[in-house]
């Protein structure tokens, strides 16, 4: 028990501390006080020179969104084409061939949207060129898109212009993601991850059998997978694979990489809007949700798996099914919570094998999708809840609700609720369709509530742009590829476009000054209000679905 | 109006029509205005149709369905009832106002100078017509007095039976149609066409006939509609989930879950809250021209308050005589009293009284002295008496100094030394610094000294301002006094800031400056020269005694013409929003318990293990569902008084207020339904309803 607590404190607490200086740095990098001065200024000018007039003008919310969408459409097209022609492209030592069009669509959507849902096994489907030139490149720029969008949102709330998407994108890529990735990748190579362009190794096992061991530029790939809340592994089994995550320490490093940028995004946001104390409130609410989920999952995972129920054996070391024992007993549930809290989706144990209620925790994380959330977009999701919380709390103190001096009126409420509604609708409607039809029912590995959880998890993971799988689901089928592909695309862009539209609507208003009579978004009272809003508006919607999945399974088998 | 026995909240005069109103409001066109209740109506109709079909085919479990459907309709009726009760009070007031709108005939004049009039019906009058109104006549329509002076009984609109004076020119020239001239006569230029007079607008306002949704109410409705959609999605997907598990959920159970989850509590009460908010203002004798103005009142950051009458008692009082060297206080008091004998202003009277009380100088009779009174004029800015070759004047220090200079130069009286003038000025400055008004007294060109007139700050006003500061509202005192005097009074009254030597222009500038800083400004005013500022202010309260221009410019009219009310108006505006916010929180928090009542009941047949989620220990799945829907309907009725009365507003600062309301309505909303549903379950199981 003590070790579990210390372990969580080390990973979560340690990363929280590290996120503070990183947030400060990100504010400097993304929103410099003097944009044209110094080295960064020169670099921006050089970039603008190369990129042309598109990167020079100040954009309003519509042109910012337009630029972002155009860029993403190009990314989507490029990755689709790379997959199509990977057989003819270089860096293909293992001779990977053609992939089905629906899988290519799904994969393109998955990586463009920073989801990294994988309906394939990387090492046996894609060439090194596809993995590095296509997928890894997208892992950088899709994460950078999120950071850029958050920066624009924060600038708008600070009462300034939104900036320029392309400038923000290059800042996020070159000044934030690349340097941080370099640090992490070095640590991981030292920790024992392979980094090579040679093909698979052929080894003779002790039994005298020839074994092909897939390898490649793993360290670079894994770093951005974790940092950019991408989650798509180099190998199919992701970070449970011994070459993707060999030791206890690489595991710890990878877990900190999962949450550090989403955490730092909160500080960056708070610094740009100029309200550090407000940042503490948001950070505290997010952290509280993470800790509750971690405690829940670690606690539920202390029970042995249901297979032991009828056996005459005492098993008191917890559920070891699907775990990598080299990481220790608590590595699995902690990773499961962190990876779903941040819309990352890499896995450190098999989520399908978690005890039912433990399996609920990652789902809760993705339903909320803002307890740190994806890079940039997690904070943007929280902004949606803040708008709703401010609206109700503002009325309770007897004023027209205001957030940072901006009046929250019908239009802002409408856009926020629509974005929140869309998230729920994609999960519930998708699950309903697949649960009731052979599209879903025929692809299941399990029957009863557990099978239901698999479908629910898959849609949840897509809608949260998470990408982790409950597995046990035969998801490389045409309906699954197309449905989840669409969900990923909508789930990505609706919660970016609508908040920017809110900022556009606010910009047209007269900003009110704040006083002791206006709603404070800086204290414990507002933190409570925000947490309650998240639970009641966000989580409770999924209560019926949860009841039929993990909760039913828990009461059926675990008692 | 408020004086004439307002109808209580649950008066039979209101409840009777409200019961009928609850059914009348089932009209789809009325229901469509409220998204939440409209949805409830749609599913109620749907379920009723399904029920009738089942009745014909003879399906099982009809008793249960029947009860659920019954409570669905009750939910709707209770919501309508809440609105009808809220409207009822306004309707009662409107009825009494209508009685005043008798079809008076008018004496139409051909022009301002005409003496001949002809009788025309009141409603035929056009804007710009001139009418004669004589003693005993009802003023036919709103207008402005262009000639004459009369005493008018305005009890019809203010409820105040003491007559008021209306005269041409000045700030008391507006007359209201439906009021009665008691004495003398006036000529009135009609300013409102028939049907759009002040009383017509009042009737429409209190009746709620033209009630338009306010910006915040619209936003709240958007939130409620959005939540409703979320729950549509949450419940509509359940059948598919259940079919996966190999079972099915009856439509009636889904509907029960849906209706209990959507925010029916606040949805049912939201319009009642809005109507009651306007009504509170009306009972306070303030008429808001729009609901928007009431909401804006709650948002006010800066209050501009006139010093006189709001912060200080209307009258300044003499408190001290300060003679120059060589003159005794007695002598100064004597001269000052003589100069004030015929001065009927409160200041003048207070000088007479002070001289008598402090120095035993009895008031003398002007006639027996053979004195003549020299009245105050705008040019001389002095008043006084002349008798037996003695001339005594009192007035503003600079006016008096100018007077002695002129007199000295003309050789009427000996020249006054610069030293004396400086001494007077010194005394006067001392008084002004302390917040008083100095009044110099001169006798035959000889400066005697200064009377100290003091502004008396109203008792308790300091505490009110402290309260306002707690609410985050800044108070600015507006006064025509010089900056020194203003500063002293401002300090004594505890206002945050002041505008001295105020003119209509710098008042307007001040409002613009505050607004540029992102503040909402409220002010009250009565004169025509206040009109631009009233129009610029976010909340402008015009005094009913004021001019037509002022009344048109403001967005509220205070029928009692009491500027202090601005403070209460802010409180009422805040209370309106707080009631909405608190009941929304309550309504949403209720969902937790409802989930725990219905979801296990719904799925327990599919997975018996889910009985463990029945944490309230409800008797059976059916009693659980029925209890939840009964609770959902009854809570509406239980909260009607709160919706009408409003959540108590306390000036304790935003943060403390949020903590308090979140605790009461958030935590309360979480806990109450658990208890309520359990209780109902026990009762209906005991009675054997399920």
XYZ file of N, CA, C and O in Angstrom, chain A residues 350-416:
268
model
N -2.683 -4.788 -20.508
C -3.844 -5.019 -21.354
C -5.122 -4.580 -20.644
O -5.511 -5.159 -19.633
N -5.763 -3.548 -21.157
C -6.948 -2.991 -20.495
C -8.096 -3.995 -20.450
O -8.931 -3.964 -19.554
N -8.116 -4.880 -21.428
C -9.154 -5.892 -21.496
C -9.104 -6.806 -20.280
O -10.107 -7.379 -19.867
N -7.916 -6.948 -19.707
C -7.743 -7.879 -18.596
C -7.886 -7.217 -17.238
O -7.758 -7.863 -16.209
N -8.107 -5.907 -17.224
C -8.296 -5.234 -15.941
C -9.585 -5.751 -15.317
O -10.506 -6.166 -16.021
N -9.659 -5.700 -13.997
C -10.913 -6.043 -13.340
C -11.992 -5.070 -13.830
O -11.675 -3.954 -14.254
N -13.281 -5.478 -13.777
C -14.317 -4.654 -14.411
C -14.307 -3.195 -13.953
O -14.333 -2.288 -14.769
N -14.262 -2.974 -12.636
C -14.340 -1.602 -12.155
C -13.051 -0.838 -12.447
O -13.070 0.379 -12.606
N -11.926 -1.553 -12.493
C -10.678 -0.899 -12.885
C -10.798 -0.430 -14.323
O -10.346 0.655 -14.684
N -11.445 -1.278 -15.133
C -11.627 -0.928 -16.536
C -12.548 0.261 -16.723
O -12.499 0.948 -17.746
N -13.410 0.505 -15.709
C -14.307 1.659 -15.790
C -13.525 2.973 -15.692
O -13.877 3.961 -16.322
N -12.436 2.935 -14.901
C -11.704 4.192 -14.648
C -11.147 4.817 -15.929
O -11.303 6.012 -16.138
N -10.483 4.027 -16.779
C -10.024 4.636 -18.034
C -11.185 5.187 -18.855
O -11.059 6.237 -19.479
N -12.320 4.495 -18.822
C -13.463 4.991 -19.594
C -13.939 6.324 -19.034
O -14.227 7.254 -19.792
N -14.009 6.409 -17.699
C -14.408 7.689 -17.092
C -13.452 8.783 -17.551
O -13.862 9.894 -17.915
N -12.162 8.457 -17.563
C -11.167 9.438 -17.995
C -11.456 9.958 -19.387
O -11.346 11.158 -19.651
N -11.852 9.059 -20.278
C -12.089 9.484 -21.656
C -13.447 10.149 -21.816
O -13.630 10.989 -22.677
N -14.424 9.753 -20.952
C -15.723 10.435 -21.018
C -15.544 11.898 -20.646
O -16.117 12.772 -21.272
N -14.772 12.140 -19.601
C -14.537 13.525 -19.189
C -13.588 14.207 -20.169
O -13.817 15.314 -20.603
N -12.477 13.522 -20.498
C -11.556 13.980 -21.532
C -10.930 15.333 -21.240
O -10.599 16.070 -22.149
N -10.831 15.701 -19.978
C -10.201 16.978 -19.683
C -9.407 16.953 -18.388
O -8.969 17.953 -17.932
N -9.248 15.745 -17.775
C -8.440 15.769 -16.562
C -7.010 15.552 -17.028
O -6.488 14.462 -17.021
N -6.536 16.616 -17.481
C -5.407 17.033 -18.278
C -5.697 16.846 -19.754
O -5.510 17.790 -20.501
N -6.225 15.744 -20.201
C -6.649 15.662 -21.601
C -5.506 15.697 -22.587
O -4.340 15.672 -22.210
N -5.861 15.770 -23.858
C -4.843 15.763 -24.908
C -4.005 17.032 -24.895
O -4.355 18.011 -24.253
N -2.901 16.988 -25.593
C -2.021 18.156 -25.673
C -2.816 19.345 -26.222
O -3.319 19.291 -27.332
N -2.930 20.377 -25.429
C -3.678 21.568 -25.850
C -5.173 21.378 -25.749
O -5.866 22.150 -25.095
N -5.695 20.315 -26.351
C -7.142 20.155 -26.410
C -7.755 19.781 -25.068
O -8.938 20.032 -24.839
N -6.972 19.193 -24.153
C -7.501 18.875 -22.830
C -7.944 20.148 -22.129
O -9.049 20.241 -21.591
N -7.073 21.139 -22.175
C -7.394 22.434 -21.565
C -8.563 23.088 -22.297
O -9.414 23.720 -21.684
N -8.616 22.896 -23.610
C -9.734 23.475 -24.373
C -11.042 22.811 -23.953
O -12.064 23.470 -23.777
N -11.012 21.468 -23.754
C -12.212 20.780 -23.275
C -12.640 21.318 -21.923
O -13.821 21.500 -21.658
N -11.659 21.549 -21.047
C -11.994 22.075 -19.730
C -12.639 23.443 -19.859
O -13.547 23.786 -19.097
N -12.193 24.207 -20.835
C -12.770 25.533 -21.070
C -14.287 25.436 -21.302
O -15.063 26.269 -20.835
N -14.706 24.369 -22.009
C -16.136 24.181 -22.267
C -16.902 23.999 -20.952
O -17.969 24.570 -20.757
N -16.323 23.193 -20.065
C -16.970 23.002 -18.762
C -16.933 24.291 -17.954
O -17.855 24.599 -17.204
N -15.821 25.041 -18.087
C -15.716 26.298 -17.347
C -16.844 27.237 -17.766
O -17.478 27.881 -16.926
N -17.123 27.291 -19.069
C -18.194 28.179 -19.548
C -19.516 27.804 -18.886
O -20.240 28.666 -18.376
N -19.817 26.504 -18.836
C -21.079 26.071 -18.232
C -21.085 26.371 -16.730
O -22.060 26.906 -16.187
N -19.964 26.058 -16.058
C -19.882 26.290 -14.612
C -20.002 27.777 -14.304
O -20.707 28.176 -13.372
N -19.321 28.610 -15.082
C -19.374 30.056 -14.872
C -20.797 30.555 -15.077
O -21.284 31.402 -14.336
N -21.465 30.000 -16.055
C -22.824 30.466 -16.343
C -23.740 30.227 -15.141
O -24.451 31.124 -14.697
N -23.689 29.015 -14.597
C -24.580 28.702 -13.466
C -24.122 29.427 -12.200
O -24.917 30.036 -11.492
N -22.807 29.404 -11.947
C -22.285 30.048 -10.742
C -22.502 31.553 -10.808
O -22.816 32.189 -9.806
N -22.350 32.125 -11.998
C -22.517 33.564 -12.145
C -23.924 33.987 -11.773
O -24.127 34.984 -11.091
N -24.886 33.200 -12.196
C -26.258 33.533 -11.821
C -26.436 33.427 -10.318
O -27.139 34.231 -9.723
N -25.770 32.433 -9.724
C -25.971 32.236 -8.283
C -25.461 33.408 -7.446
O -25.834 33.538 -6.291
N -24.566 34.237 -7.993
C -24.156 35.412 -7.225
C -24.918 36.649 -7.686
O -24.638 37.756 -7.256
N -25.893 36.453 -8.570
C -26.771 37.564 -8.907
C -26.241 38.509 -9.958
O -26.554 39.686 -9.950
N -25.400 38.037 -10.848
C -24.936 38.885 -11.949
C -25.054 38.133 -13.256
O -25.060 36.911 -13.270
N -25.090 38.870 -14.338
C -24.962 38.221 -15.622
C -23.598 37.550 -15.631
O -22.602 38.195 -15.352
N -23.568 36.233 -15.914
C -22.301 35.509 -15.756
C -21.170 36.080 -16.605
O -21.363 36.450 -17.765
N -20.007 36.168 -15.993
C -18.830 36.672 -16.700
C -17.659 35.750 -16.449
O -17.481 35.253 -15.342
N -16.872 35.518 -17.510
C -15.642 34.745 -17.347
C -14.485 35.644 -17.758
O -14.423 36.089 -18.901
N -13.603 35.914 -16.822
C -12.478 36.815 -17.041
C -12.974 38.151 -17.610
O -12.315 38.781 -18.434
N -14.162 38.555 -17.185
C -14.705 39.833 -17.635
C -15.555 39.743 -18.888
O -16.175 40.719 -19.279
N -15.603 38.565 -19.509
C -16.409 38.404 -20.724
C -17.781 37.883 -20.337
O -17.885 36.898 -19.618
N -18.816 38.526 -20.859
C -20.170 38.077 -20.527
C -20.500 36.778 -21.242
O -20.304 36.658 -22.440
N -20.995 35.835 -20.468
C -21.395 34.545 -21.040
C -22.887 34.610 -21.293
O -23.675 34.687 -20.360
N -23.254 34.612 -22.555
C -24.672 34.734 -22.893
C -25.105 33.548 -23.746
O -24.396 32.555 -23.859
N -26.274 33.697 -24.365
C -26.882 32.550 -25.051
C -25.926 31.883 -26.040
O -25.805 30.657 -26.067
N -25.222 32.676 -26.830
C -24.404 32.089 -27.885
C -23.267 31.227 -27.297
O -23.014 30.119 -27.774
N -22.619 31.727 -26.265
C -21.514 30.986 -25.677
C -22.002 29.688 -25.038
O -21.360 28.638 -25.151
N -23.158 29.795 -24.343
C -23.724 28.598 -23.713
C -24.070 27.565 -24.781
O -23.793 26.370 -24.648
N -24.643 28.065 -25.873
C -25.071 27.158 -26.936
C -23.879 26.409 -27.529
O -23.901 25.181 -27.661
N -22.820 27.141 -27.838
C -21.657 26.507 -28.462
C -20.994 25.508 -27.510
O -20.595 24.414 -27.912
N -20.880 25.889 -26.249
C -20.249 24.974 -25.275
C -21.051 23.692 -25.151
O -20.496 22.592 -25.185
